[in-house]
Backbone as ProteinMPNN parsed JSONL, in Angstrom:
{"seq_chain_A": "MSNSTVAKRYAQALFVLAQQKNILAEVGADLNELKKVVKESPDFLTLLNAPKFSIERKKQMVAEIFAGATTEVLHTVQLLVEKKRVNEVQLIATAYAELAAQAQGIADATVFSTRALSAEENANISAAFAKLVGKQSLNITNEIDPSLLGGIRVQIGNHIYDSSVANKLERLKRELIG", "coords_chain_A": {"N_chain_A": [[84.807, 97.037, 76.78], [87.744, 98.064, 78.351], [90.379, 96.282, 80.082], [91.587, 97.868, 82.045], [89.766, 99.9, 82.499], [87.623, 98.567, 83.734], [89.029, 97.6, 86.023], [89.61, 100.077, 87.218], [87.042, 100.927, 87.851], [86.169, 98.99, 89.78], [88.162, 99.502, 91.682], [87.586, 102.128, 92.393], [85.101, 101.89, 93.456], [85.701, 100.201, 95.697], [87.526, 101.987, 96.984], [85.873, 104.117, 97.665], [84.092, 102.966, 99.49], [85.965, 102.041, 101.394], [86.88, 104.523, 102.249], [84.592, 105.616, 103.447], [84.272, 103.987, 105.628], [86.601, 104.519, 106.893], [88.901, 103.097, 106.574], [91.156, 103.052, 104.809], [93.967, 102.529, 104.859], [94.133, 99.859, 105.82], [92.733, 98.334, 103.933], [94.254, 98.981, 101.66], [96.644, 97.687, 102.434], [95.817, 95.002, 102.575], [95.137, 94.538, 99.979], [97.735, 94.849, 98.736], [98.906, 92.581, 99.879], [97.412, 90.657, 98.611], [98.056, 91.148, 96.024], [100.738, 90.31, 96.019], [100.559, 87.547, 96.465], [99.334, 86.793, 94.183], [101.265, 87.448, 92.309], [103.473, 85.993, 93.294], [102.517, 83.225, 93.171], [101.227, 82.201, 90.486], [99.53, 80.23, 89.914], [97.355, 80.378, 91.636], [95.541, 82.123, 90.513], [94.987, 80.644, 88.241], [93.767, 78.469, 89.4], [91.44, 79.714, 90.495], [90.177, 80.416, 88.075], [89.547, 77.931, 86.983], [87.415, 75.728, 85.48], [86.582, 73.513, 86.781], [85.864, 73.689, 89.398], [83.07, 74.841, 91.279], [81.487, 78.037, 91.38], [80.578, 78.85, 93.93], [82.347, 77.101, 95.394], [84.845, 78.168, 94.735], [84.553, 80.701, 95.846], [84.366, 80.068, 98.594], [86.925, 78.986, 98.964], [88.476, 81.301, 98.561], [87.652, 82.728, 100.74], [88.624, 81.083, 102.88], [91.38, 81.243, 102.372], [91.899, 84.004, 102.576], [91.189, 84.715, 105.152], [92.054, 86.463, 107.157], [91.93, 88.973, 106.001], [90.309, 92.215, 105.402], [86.733, 92.583, 105.38], [85.818, 93.873, 103.23], [87.716, 93.664, 101.244], [87.77, 90.897, 100.969], [85.037, 90.396, 100.097], [85.136, 91.775, 97.717], [86.918, 90.306, 96.188], [85.616, 87.886, 96.124], [83.445, 88.689, 94.652], [84.693, 89.303, 92.228], [85.417, 86.681, 91.413], [82.901, 85.608, 91.106], [81.976, 87.191, 89.069], [83.664, 86.405, 87.164], [86.182, 87.789, 86.772], [88.479, 87.769, 88.003], [91.053, 87.926, 87.098], [91.674, 90.615, 87.118], [92.642, 91.469, 89.49], [95.291, 92.381, 90.152], [95.499, 94.782, 88.698], [93.399, 96.174, 89.877], [94.322, 96.476, 92.433], [96.602, 98.173, 91.966], [95.293, 100.521, 90.903], [93.702, 101.188, 93.052], [95.698, 101.873, 95.006], [96.731, 104.171, 93.772], [94.522, 105.862, 93.888], [94.263, 106.028, 96.712], [96.715, 107.26, 97.327], [96.418, 109.713, 96.047], [94.266, 110.758, 97.459], [95.488, 111.158, 99.981], [97.402, 113.041, 99.521], [99.738, 112.347, 98.405], [102.447, 111.401, 96.281], [104.09, 109.396, 93.861], [107.536, 109.118, 93.212], [110.478, 108.866, 91.372], [113.845, 108.826, 91.949], [116.8, 109.399, 90.398], [120.162, 108.685, 90.938], [123.744, 108.859, 91.504], [124.584, 107.287, 93.511], [123.341, 105.423, 96.262], [120.696, 106.969, 98.153], [120.652, 108.593, 101.268], [118.464, 108.186, 104.239], [117.941, 110.802, 105.181], [118.516, 112.345, 103.03], [116.563, 111.392, 101.236], [114.312, 112.342, 102.598], [114.675, 115.07, 102.609], [114.568, 115.595, 99.772], [112.06, 114.693, 99.197], [110.458, 116.482, 100.689], [111.107, 118.937, 99.431], [110.447, 118.565, 96.672], [107.784, 117.806, 96.869], [106.353, 120.09, 97.658], [106.756, 121.498, 95.303], [105.265, 120.065, 93.386], [102.77, 120.282, 94.525], [101.902, 118.451, 96.472], [101.655, 116.587, 99.595], [103.613, 114.829, 100.409], [106.154, 112.652, 99.068], [106.451, 109.35, 97.788], [109.42, 107.88, 97.541], [111.344, 106.257, 95.149], [114.501, 105.053, 94.759], [116.838, 105.031, 92.253], [119.917, 103.794, 90.926], [122.134, 105.411, 88.841], [124.893, 105.608, 87.166], [125.648, 107.085, 84.929], [124.925, 109.751, 85.213], [126.874, 111.204, 86.413], [126.891, 112.938, 88.54], [124.84, 114.773, 90.935], [121.218, 114.845, 90.738], [118.392, 113.236, 89.22], [114.87, 113.697, 89.021], [111.809, 112.094, 88.709], [108.51, 112.651, 88.582], [105.511, 111.433, 88.055], [104.683, 112.458, 84.847], [106.614, 114.484, 84.782], [109.923, 115.618, 84.741], [112.601, 116.501, 86.579], [115.741, 117.617, 86.137], [118.842, 117.865, 87.421], [121.303, 116.976, 87.079], [124.847, 116.426, 86.596], [125.645, 115.523, 84.082], [123.529, 116.338, 82.509], [123.769, 119.103, 82.667], [126.339, 119.507, 81.561], [125.667, 118.743, 78.956], [123.915, 120.75, 78.272], [125.584, 122.973, 78.328], [127.369, 122.263, 76.252], [125.585, 122.355, 74.101], [125.052, 125.149, 74.059], [127.558, 126.185, 73.586], [128.257, 125.152, 71.025], [126.049, 125.609, 69.333]], "CA_chain_A": [[85.343, 97.734, 78.008], [89.109, 97.563, 78.422], [90.594, 95.773, 81.47], [91.946, 98.98, 83.012], [88.587, 100.606, 82.907], [87.042, 97.646, 84.677], [89.805, 97.628, 87.151], [89.494, 101.368, 87.879], [85.753, 100.987, 88.447], [86.174, 98.208, 90.952], [89.01, 100.106, 92.584], [86.922, 103.323, 92.821], [84.046, 101.456, 94.358], [86.35, 99.851, 96.965], [88.078, 103.119, 97.564], [84.762, 104.953, 98.325], [83.688, 102.072, 100.637], [87.007, 102.016, 102.443], [86.932, 105.946, 102.708], [83.381, 105.794, 104.261], [84.51, 103.283, 106.833], [87.831, 105.02, 107.472], [89.99, 101.967, 106.587], [91.958, 103.052, 103.574], [95.295, 101.872, 104.965], [94.019, 98.383, 106.024], [92.317, 97.82, 102.613], [95.546, 98.972, 100.843], [97.615, 96.545, 102.851], [95.243, 93.691, 102.072], [95.327, 94.5, 98.373], [99.133, 94.686, 98.474], [99.099, 91.145, 100.117], [96.659, 89.971, 97.558], [98.967, 91.42, 94.662], [101.951, 89.493, 96.246], [100.04, 86.246, 96.389], [99.043, 86.574, 92.719], [102.609, 87.504, 91.617], [104.392, 84.866, 93.682], [101.988, 81.951, 92.752], [100.223, 82.502, 89.339], [98.572, 79.055, 89.913], [96.268, 80.816, 92.355], [94.543, 82.658, 89.467], [94.521, 79.51, 87.417], [92.693, 77.741, 90.297], [90.132, 80.552, 90.532], [89.599, 80.367, 86.775], [89.329, 76.543, 86.607], [85.952, 75.415, 85.391], [86.327, 72.241, 87.417], [85.27, 74.094, 90.646], [81.83, 75.761, 91.166], [81.758, 79.521, 91.817], [80.523, 78.742, 95.343], [83.56, 76.495, 95.987], [85.917, 79.092, 94.645], [84.338, 81.694, 96.844], [84.704, 79.491, 99.904], [88.377, 78.878, 99.003], [88.932, 82.621, 98.774], [87.271, 83.111, 102.223], [89.549, 80.433, 103.729], [92.688, 81.729, 102.121], [92.015, 85.299, 103.065], [90.381, 84.86, 106.37], [92.452, 87.539, 107.941], [91.767, 90.185, 105.253], [89.13, 92.968, 105.657], [85.597, 91.918, 104.672], [85.581, 94.609, 101.979], [88.618, 93.04, 100.141], [87.295, 89.532, 100.786], [83.863, 90.485, 99.298], [85.539, 92.187, 96.3], [87.583, 89.141, 95.527], [84.537, 86.879, 95.871], [82.612, 89.315, 93.521], [85.541, 89.142, 90.983], [85.336, 85.396, 91.137], [81.646, 85.49, 90.592], [81.848, 87.93, 87.713], [84.798, 85.914, 86.277], [87.056, 88.985, 86.503], [89.639, 87.613, 88.947], [92.457, 88.333, 86.486], [91.8, 92.077, 87.204], [92.938, 91.893, 90.802], [96.414, 93.218, 90.211], [95.19, 96.161, 88.224], [92.545, 96.87, 90.854], [95.279, 96.916, 93.602], [97.356, 99.298, 91.583], [94.406, 101.607, 90.776], [93.342, 101.583, 94.452], [96.872, 102.45, 95.539], [96.792, 105.495, 93.188], [93.432, 106.647, 94.421], [94.593, 106.318, 98.107], [97.778, 108.239, 97.432], [95.882, 110.997, 95.712], [93.51, 111.306, 98.618], [96.285, 111.545, 101.071], [98.334, 114.039, 99.046], [101.086, 111.637, 98.23], [102.808, 111.111, 94.848], [105.273, 108.467, 93.674], [108.687, 109.74, 92.457], [111.815, 108.077, 91.077], [115.086, 109.752, 91.964], [117.976, 108.811, 89.855], [121.432, 109.342, 91.538], [124.913, 108.064, 91.102], [124.767, 106.458, 94.57], [122.154, 105.209, 97.096], [120.517, 108.08, 98.956], [120.406, 108.254, 102.756], [117.094, 108.527, 104.686], [117.788, 112.176, 105.448], [118.54, 112.91, 101.638], [115.242, 111.104, 100.765], [113.321, 113.214, 103.256], [114.873, 116.458, 101.987], [114.121, 115.56, 98.334], [110.518, 114.558, 99.372], [109.886, 117.763, 101.125], [111.34, 120.05, 98.39], [109.716, 118.367, 95.413], [106.423, 117.623, 97.15], [105.893, 121.448, 97.511], [106.861, 121.901, 93.921], [104.167, 119.485, 92.637], [101.555, 120.43, 95.198], [101.597, 117.265, 97.295], [102.156, 116.742, 100.95], [104.816, 114.107, 100.542], [106.471, 111.758, 97.994], [107.01, 108.093, 98.025], [110.63, 107.902, 96.681], [112.123, 105.07, 94.758], [115.847, 105.504, 94.387], [117.587, 104.16, 91.277], [121.279, 104.191, 90.76], [122.443, 105.669, 87.38], [126.213, 106.177, 87.123], [125.829, 107.96, 83.756], [124.596, 111.121, 85.651], [128.169, 111.78, 86.862], [126.699, 113.743, 89.822], [123.5, 115.402, 90.989], [120.076, 113.94, 90.719], [117.199, 113.389, 88.235], [113.692, 113.363, 89.798], [110.706, 111.899, 87.863], [107.246, 112.624, 89.275], [104.555, 111.28, 86.994], [105.234, 112.834, 83.641], [107.47, 115.521, 84.931], [111.298, 115.25, 85.042], [113.541, 117.605, 87.047], [117.074, 117.071, 85.901], [119.909, 118.696, 87.89], [122.499, 116.125, 87.006], [126.065, 116.953, 85.975], [125.618, 115.169, 82.712], [122.609, 117.279, 81.816], [124.414, 120.504, 82.681], [127.44, 119.495, 80.616], [125.038, 118.715, 77.645], [123.361, 122.077, 77.989], [126.719, 123.851, 78.08], [127.88, 121.849, 75.023], [124.662, 122.978, 73.064], [125.269, 126.567, 74.104], [128.84, 126.558, 72.95], [128.228, 124.686, 69.605], [125.03, 126.173, 68.479]], "C_chain_A": [[86.691, 97.157, 78.118], [89.255, 97.118, 79.892], [90.895, 96.805, 82.499], [90.734, 99.727, 83.343], [87.785, 99.747, 83.954], [87.743, 97.735, 86.058], [89.612, 99.007, 87.939], [88.091, 101.495, 88.481], [85.617, 100.194, 89.71], [87.078, 98.895, 92.035], [88.384, 101.383, 93.167], [85.851, 102.924, 93.783], [84.595, 100.956, 95.802], [86.927, 101.009, 97.672], [86.951, 103.918, 98.358], [84.293, 104.165, 99.592], [84.687, 102.236, 101.748], [87.155, 103.523, 103.048], [85.793, 106.08, 103.711], [83.647, 105.09, 105.611], [85.871, 103.639, 107.39], [88.919, 103.904, 107.628], [90.782, 101.855, 105.336], [93.24, 102.368, 103.694], [95.121, 100.315, 105.063], [93.57, 97.742, 104.639], [93.464, 97.87, 101.631], [96.495, 97.895, 101.23], [97.096, 95.156, 102.46], [95.387, 93.527, 100.651], [96.751, 94.224, 97.982], [99.485, 93.114, 98.705], [98.546, 90.321, 99.027], [97.558, 89.995, 96.178], [100.135, 90.407, 94.875], [101.635, 88.055, 95.967], [99.882, 85.893, 94.859], [100.358, 86.554, 91.996], [103.515, 86.313, 91.922], [103.813, 83.453, 93.185], [100.85, 82.208, 91.712], [99.211, 81.321, 89.283], [97.285, 79.439, 90.741], [95.192, 81.302, 91.463], [94.064, 81.532, 88.557], [93.463, 78.658, 88.113], [91.38, 78.456, 90.25], [89.428, 80.613, 89.181], [89.16, 78.988, 86.281], [87.858, 76.283, 86.622], [85.597, 74.141, 86.286], [85.624, 72.557, 88.805], [84.022, 74.967, 90.398], [82.239, 77.139, 91.773], [81.696, 79.51, 93.341], [81.724, 78.195, 96.044], [84.729, 77.471, 95.846], [85.791, 80.345, 95.639], [84.692, 81.29, 98.254], [86.243, 79.34, 99.947], [88.996, 80.248, 99.259], [88.708, 83.047, 100.203], [88.281, 82.378, 103.175], [90.977, 80.952, 103.635], [92.876, 83.098, 102.737], [91.127, 85.647, 104.204], [90.739, 86.06, 107.182], [92.296, 88.994, 107.209], [90.421, 90.916, 105.69], [87.935, 92.461, 104.909], [85.461, 92.634, 103.384], [86.415, 93.969, 100.903], [88.105, 91.681, 99.91], [86.072, 89.514, 99.84], [84.166, 90.871, 97.865], [86.142, 91.108, 95.565], [86.526, 88.108, 95.218], [83.646, 87.455, 94.673], [83.481, 89.126, 92.191], [85.452, 87.667, 90.589], [83.911, 85.149, 90.485], [81.325, 86.004, 89.198], [82.888, 87.462, 86.68], [85.672, 87.086, 85.79], [88.163, 88.929, 87.458], [90.866, 87.945, 88.407], [92.7, 89.904, 86.676], [92.4, 92.483, 88.588], [94.224, 92.671, 90.982], [96.172, 94.651, 89.795], [94.295, 96.844, 89.192], [93.413, 97.339, 91.99], [96.094, 98.076, 93.245], [96.528, 100.526, 91.514], [93.969, 102.065, 92.145], [94.452, 102.387, 95.091], [97.043, 103.879, 95.075], [95.699, 106.436, 93.808], [93.766, 106.976, 95.975], [95.685, 107.336, 98.217], [97.264, 109.705, 97.055], [95.123, 111.679, 96.79], [94.318, 111.761, 99.802], [97.424, 112.525, 100.733], [99.711, 113.47, 98.848], [101.25, 111.288, 96.644], [103.96, 110.171, 94.895], [106.276, 109.289, 92.845], [109.761, 108.708, 92.452], [112.836, 109.037, 91.098], [116.197, 108.922, 91.506], [119.243, 109.5, 90.425], [122.494, 108.386, 91.231], [125.212, 107.125, 92.313], [123.435, 106.255, 95.464], [121.996, 106.455, 98.02], [120.258, 107.699, 100.355], [118.989, 108.599, 103.129], [116.877, 110.06, 104.689], [117.778, 112.861, 103.971], [117.123, 112.653, 101.062], [114.201, 112.046, 101.413], [113.438, 114.647, 102.751], [114.26, 116.534, 100.592], [112.652, 115.596, 98.299], [109.906, 115.846, 99.699], [109.941, 118.858, 100.086], [110.452, 119.789, 97.165], [108.168, 118.171, 95.652], [105.666, 119.068, 97.008], [105.79, 121.924, 96.061], [105.668, 121.36, 93.095], [102.821, 119.586, 93.324], [101.108, 119.271, 95.996], [102.137, 117.473, 98.729], [103.523, 115.961, 101.167], [104.974, 113.197, 99.259], [106.933, 110.444, 98.517], [108.15, 107.929, 96.976], [111.141, 106.542, 96.479], [113.509, 105.581, 94.25], [116.488, 104.44, 93.47], [118.946, 104.705, 90.974], [121.592, 104.242, 89.216], [123.817, 106.387, 87.286], [126.51, 107.195, 85.978], [125.451, 109.468, 84.135], [125.858, 111.881, 86.002], [128.085, 112.454, 88.228], [125.344, 114.306, 89.82], [122.494, 114.381, 90.982], [119.192, 114.268, 89.604], [115.915, 112.858, 88.945], [112.54, 113.228, 88.746], [109.503, 111.761, 88.75], [106.193, 112.528, 88.292], [105.213, 111.537, 85.636], [106.286, 113.936, 83.589], [108.872, 115.078, 85.31], [112.069, 116.528, 85.35], [114.874, 117.014, 86.967], [118.178, 118.091, 86.344], [121.236, 117.816, 87.93], [123.653, 116.771, 86.229], [126.02, 116.658, 84.5], [124.655, 116.083, 81.968], [123.215, 118.708, 81.712], [125.61, 120.544, 81.699], [126.72, 119.505, 79.17], [124.433, 120.006, 77.294], [124.466, 123.056, 77.706], [127.288, 123.573, 76.649], [126.848, 122.447, 73.893], [124.847, 124.462, 73.016], [126.535, 127.046, 73.317], [128.88, 126.192, 71.479], [127.272, 125.413, 68.803], [124.159, 126.985, 69.153]], "O_chain_A": [[86.865, 95.944, 78.009], [88.473, 97.464, 80.777], [90.529, 96.674, 83.667], [90.653, 100.201, 84.477], [87.342, 100.287, 84.968], [87.103, 97.921, 87.093], [89.475, 99.02, 89.163], [87.949, 102.115, 89.535], [84.995, 100.676, 90.657], [86.731, 98.841, 93.215], [88.628, 101.694, 94.333], [85.696, 103.551, 94.831], [84.041, 101.249, 96.862], [86.844, 101.053, 98.899], [87.111, 104.298, 99.518], [84.138, 104.763, 100.656], [84.333, 102.529, 102.89], [87.513, 103.687, 104.215], [86.029, 106.638, 104.783], [83.245, 105.618, 106.648], [86.252, 103.016, 108.381], [89.671, 103.809, 108.599], [91.063, 100.764, 104.839], [93.644, 101.669, 102.765], [95.886, 99.568, 104.452], [94.061, 96.668, 104.291], [93.657, 96.938, 100.851], [97.093, 97.254, 100.366], [97.858, 94.272, 102.068], [95.733, 92.452, 100.161], [97.006, 93.478, 97.037], [100.187, 92.475, 97.922], [99.177, 89.367, 98.571], [97.707, 89.029, 95.429], [100.47, 89.7, 93.926], [102.405, 87.392, 95.272], [100.271, 84.821, 94.395], [100.557, 85.703, 91.129], [104.182, 85.729, 91.068], [104.611, 82.591, 92.817], [99.687, 82.399, 92.067], [98.157, 81.44, 88.659], [96.234, 78.838, 90.521], [94.029, 80.934, 91.631], [92.9, 81.478, 88.16], [92.468, 78.214, 87.541], [90.334, 77.86, 89.992], [88.219, 80.835, 89.128], [88.472, 78.888, 85.265], [87.148, 76.555, 87.59], [84.426, 73.809, 86.47], [84.862, 71.723, 89.295], [83.955, 75.722, 89.428], [83.19, 77.286, 92.54], [82.58, 80.05, 94.007], [82.121, 78.676, 97.105], [85.534, 77.585, 96.77], [86.773, 80.894, 96.139], [85.251, 82.077, 99.017], [86.799, 79.589, 101.017], [89.92, 80.373, 100.063], [89.573, 83.696, 100.791], [88.737, 82.97, 104.153], [91.686, 81.086, 104.633], [93.906, 83.349, 103.363], [90.437, 86.666, 104.242], [89.878, 86.645, 107.838], [92.529, 90.035, 107.822], [89.534, 90.287, 106.268], [88.127, 91.918, 103.821], [84.988, 92.008, 102.436], [85.941, 93.741, 99.79], [87.988, 91.279, 98.753], [86.043, 88.729, 98.892], [83.549, 90.372, 96.924], [85.9, 90.98, 94.365], [86.545, 87.511, 94.142], [83.189, 86.694, 93.819], [82.912, 88.803, 91.148], [85.411, 87.432, 89.381], [83.813, 84.535, 89.422], [80.613, 85.44, 88.367], [83.004, 87.974, 85.566], [85.857, 87.318, 84.595], [88.774, 89.962, 87.732], [91.778, 88.258, 89.172], [93.796, 90.402, 86.418], [92.638, 93.665, 88.838], [94.293, 93.537, 91.855], [96.59, 95.598, 90.462], [94.415, 98.061, 89.336], [93.269, 98.465, 92.466], [96.31, 98.941, 94.094], [96.974, 101.556, 92.02], [93.875, 103.272, 92.37], [94.207, 103.453, 95.654], [97.45, 104.734, 95.861], [95.945, 107.586, 94.172], [93.544, 108.102, 96.42], [95.632, 108.203, 99.09], [97.637, 110.709, 97.662], [95.236, 112.877, 97.052], [93.897, 112.645, 100.548], [98.292, 112.794, 101.564], [100.719, 114.119, 99.124], [100.31, 110.961, 95.92], [104.724, 110.148, 95.86], [105.914, 110.029, 91.931], [109.926, 107.86, 93.328], [112.783, 110.02, 90.359], [116.53, 107.891, 92.091], [119.367, 110.724, 90.394], [122.258, 107.269, 90.77], [126.037, 106.225, 92.157], [122.499, 107.03, 95.269], [122.972, 106.943, 98.589], [119.717, 106.63, 100.637], [118.337, 109.29, 102.347], [115.829, 110.559, 104.28], [117.074, 113.851, 103.771], [116.532, 113.556, 100.47], [113.278, 112.482, 100.724], [112.445, 115.331, 102.504], [113.508, 117.462, 100.291], [112.029, 116.349, 97.55], [108.94, 116.275, 99.067], [108.982, 119.601, 99.876], [109.781, 120.701, 96.682], [107.371, 118.355, 94.732], [104.61, 119.21, 96.392], [104.868, 122.641, 95.672], [105.125, 122.057, 92.238], [101.827, 119.065, 92.818], [99.898, 119.139, 96.179], [102.928, 118.372, 99.014], [104.394, 116.355, 101.942], [104.026, 113.024, 98.493], [107.67, 110.353, 99.499], [107.923, 107.851, 95.769], [111.356, 105.764, 97.408], [113.581, 106.461, 93.392], [116.654, 103.262, 93.784], [119.128, 105.908, 90.787], [121.357, 103.3, 88.458], [123.883, 107.616, 87.323], [127.435, 108.006, 86.04], [125.702, 110.349, 83.312], [125.887, 113.106, 85.89], [129.067, 112.531, 88.966], [124.707, 114.327, 88.767], [122.771, 113.198, 91.178], [119.19, 115.381, 89.078], [115.887, 111.718, 89.407], [112.324, 114.161, 87.972], [109.453, 110.862, 89.59], [105.94, 113.548, 87.652], [106.208, 110.891, 85.309], [106.789, 114.286, 82.521], [108.997, 114.2, 86.164], [112.175, 117.458, 84.551], [115.162, 116.019, 87.632], [118.387, 119.088, 85.653], [122.109, 118.004, 88.778], [123.432, 117.566, 85.316], [126.356, 117.544, 83.714], [124.977, 116.55, 80.876], [123.106, 119.366, 80.677], [125.834, 121.578, 81.069], [127.174, 120.232, 78.287], [124.417, 120.371, 76.119], [124.272, 123.934, 76.866], [127.642, 124.508, 75.93], [127.303, 122.969, 72.876], [124.795, 125.008, 71.914], [126.575, 128.035, 72.585], [129.527, 126.915, 70.722], [127.586, 125.826, 67.687], [123.237, 127.536, 68.551]]}, "name": "protein", "num_of_chains": 1, "seq": "MSNSTVAKRYAQALFVLAQQKNILAEVGADLNELKKVVKESPDFLTLLNAPKFSIERKKQMVAEIFAGATTEVLHTVQLLVEKKRVNEVQLIATAYAELAAQAQGIADATVFSTRALSAEENANISAAFAKLVGKQSLNITNEIDPSLLGGIRVQIGNHIYDSSVANKLERLKRELIG"}
């Protein structure tokens, strides 16, 4: 069983539980915090994987460190410690975020532009392209790409919508040459 399959199963179980208890946002926030902790201090995972400590002691450490987290997230991390799958925590957080976004009708989009977009431009792009892909809204990440010359390129999942000046010039060049 691949790591991502295991992570998806744990994320699915946690998602269903959070959905039943109507705490999707709280669980998502706790998982994001957990993801930050793991990213910023990799020694945390090393500690939880160390054979020097008993599983009960590791679970106790997790309970102390994440005392403010929801019990669902706390119990999930303790289960991961028990099953020796604590390395999956970042993949689980990512998979959970995807499930929560799908349930709320939200998709992630990357908008490439020649300059930083204003909040109003982000909102307009989100509204226009969300309808196009059948979502309620988009979480937009803006990336600066001066090679576009002007306009924007929007990537939503595997779909790319390119209305950049560079692309239009390239299409015109293909039409004229061949």
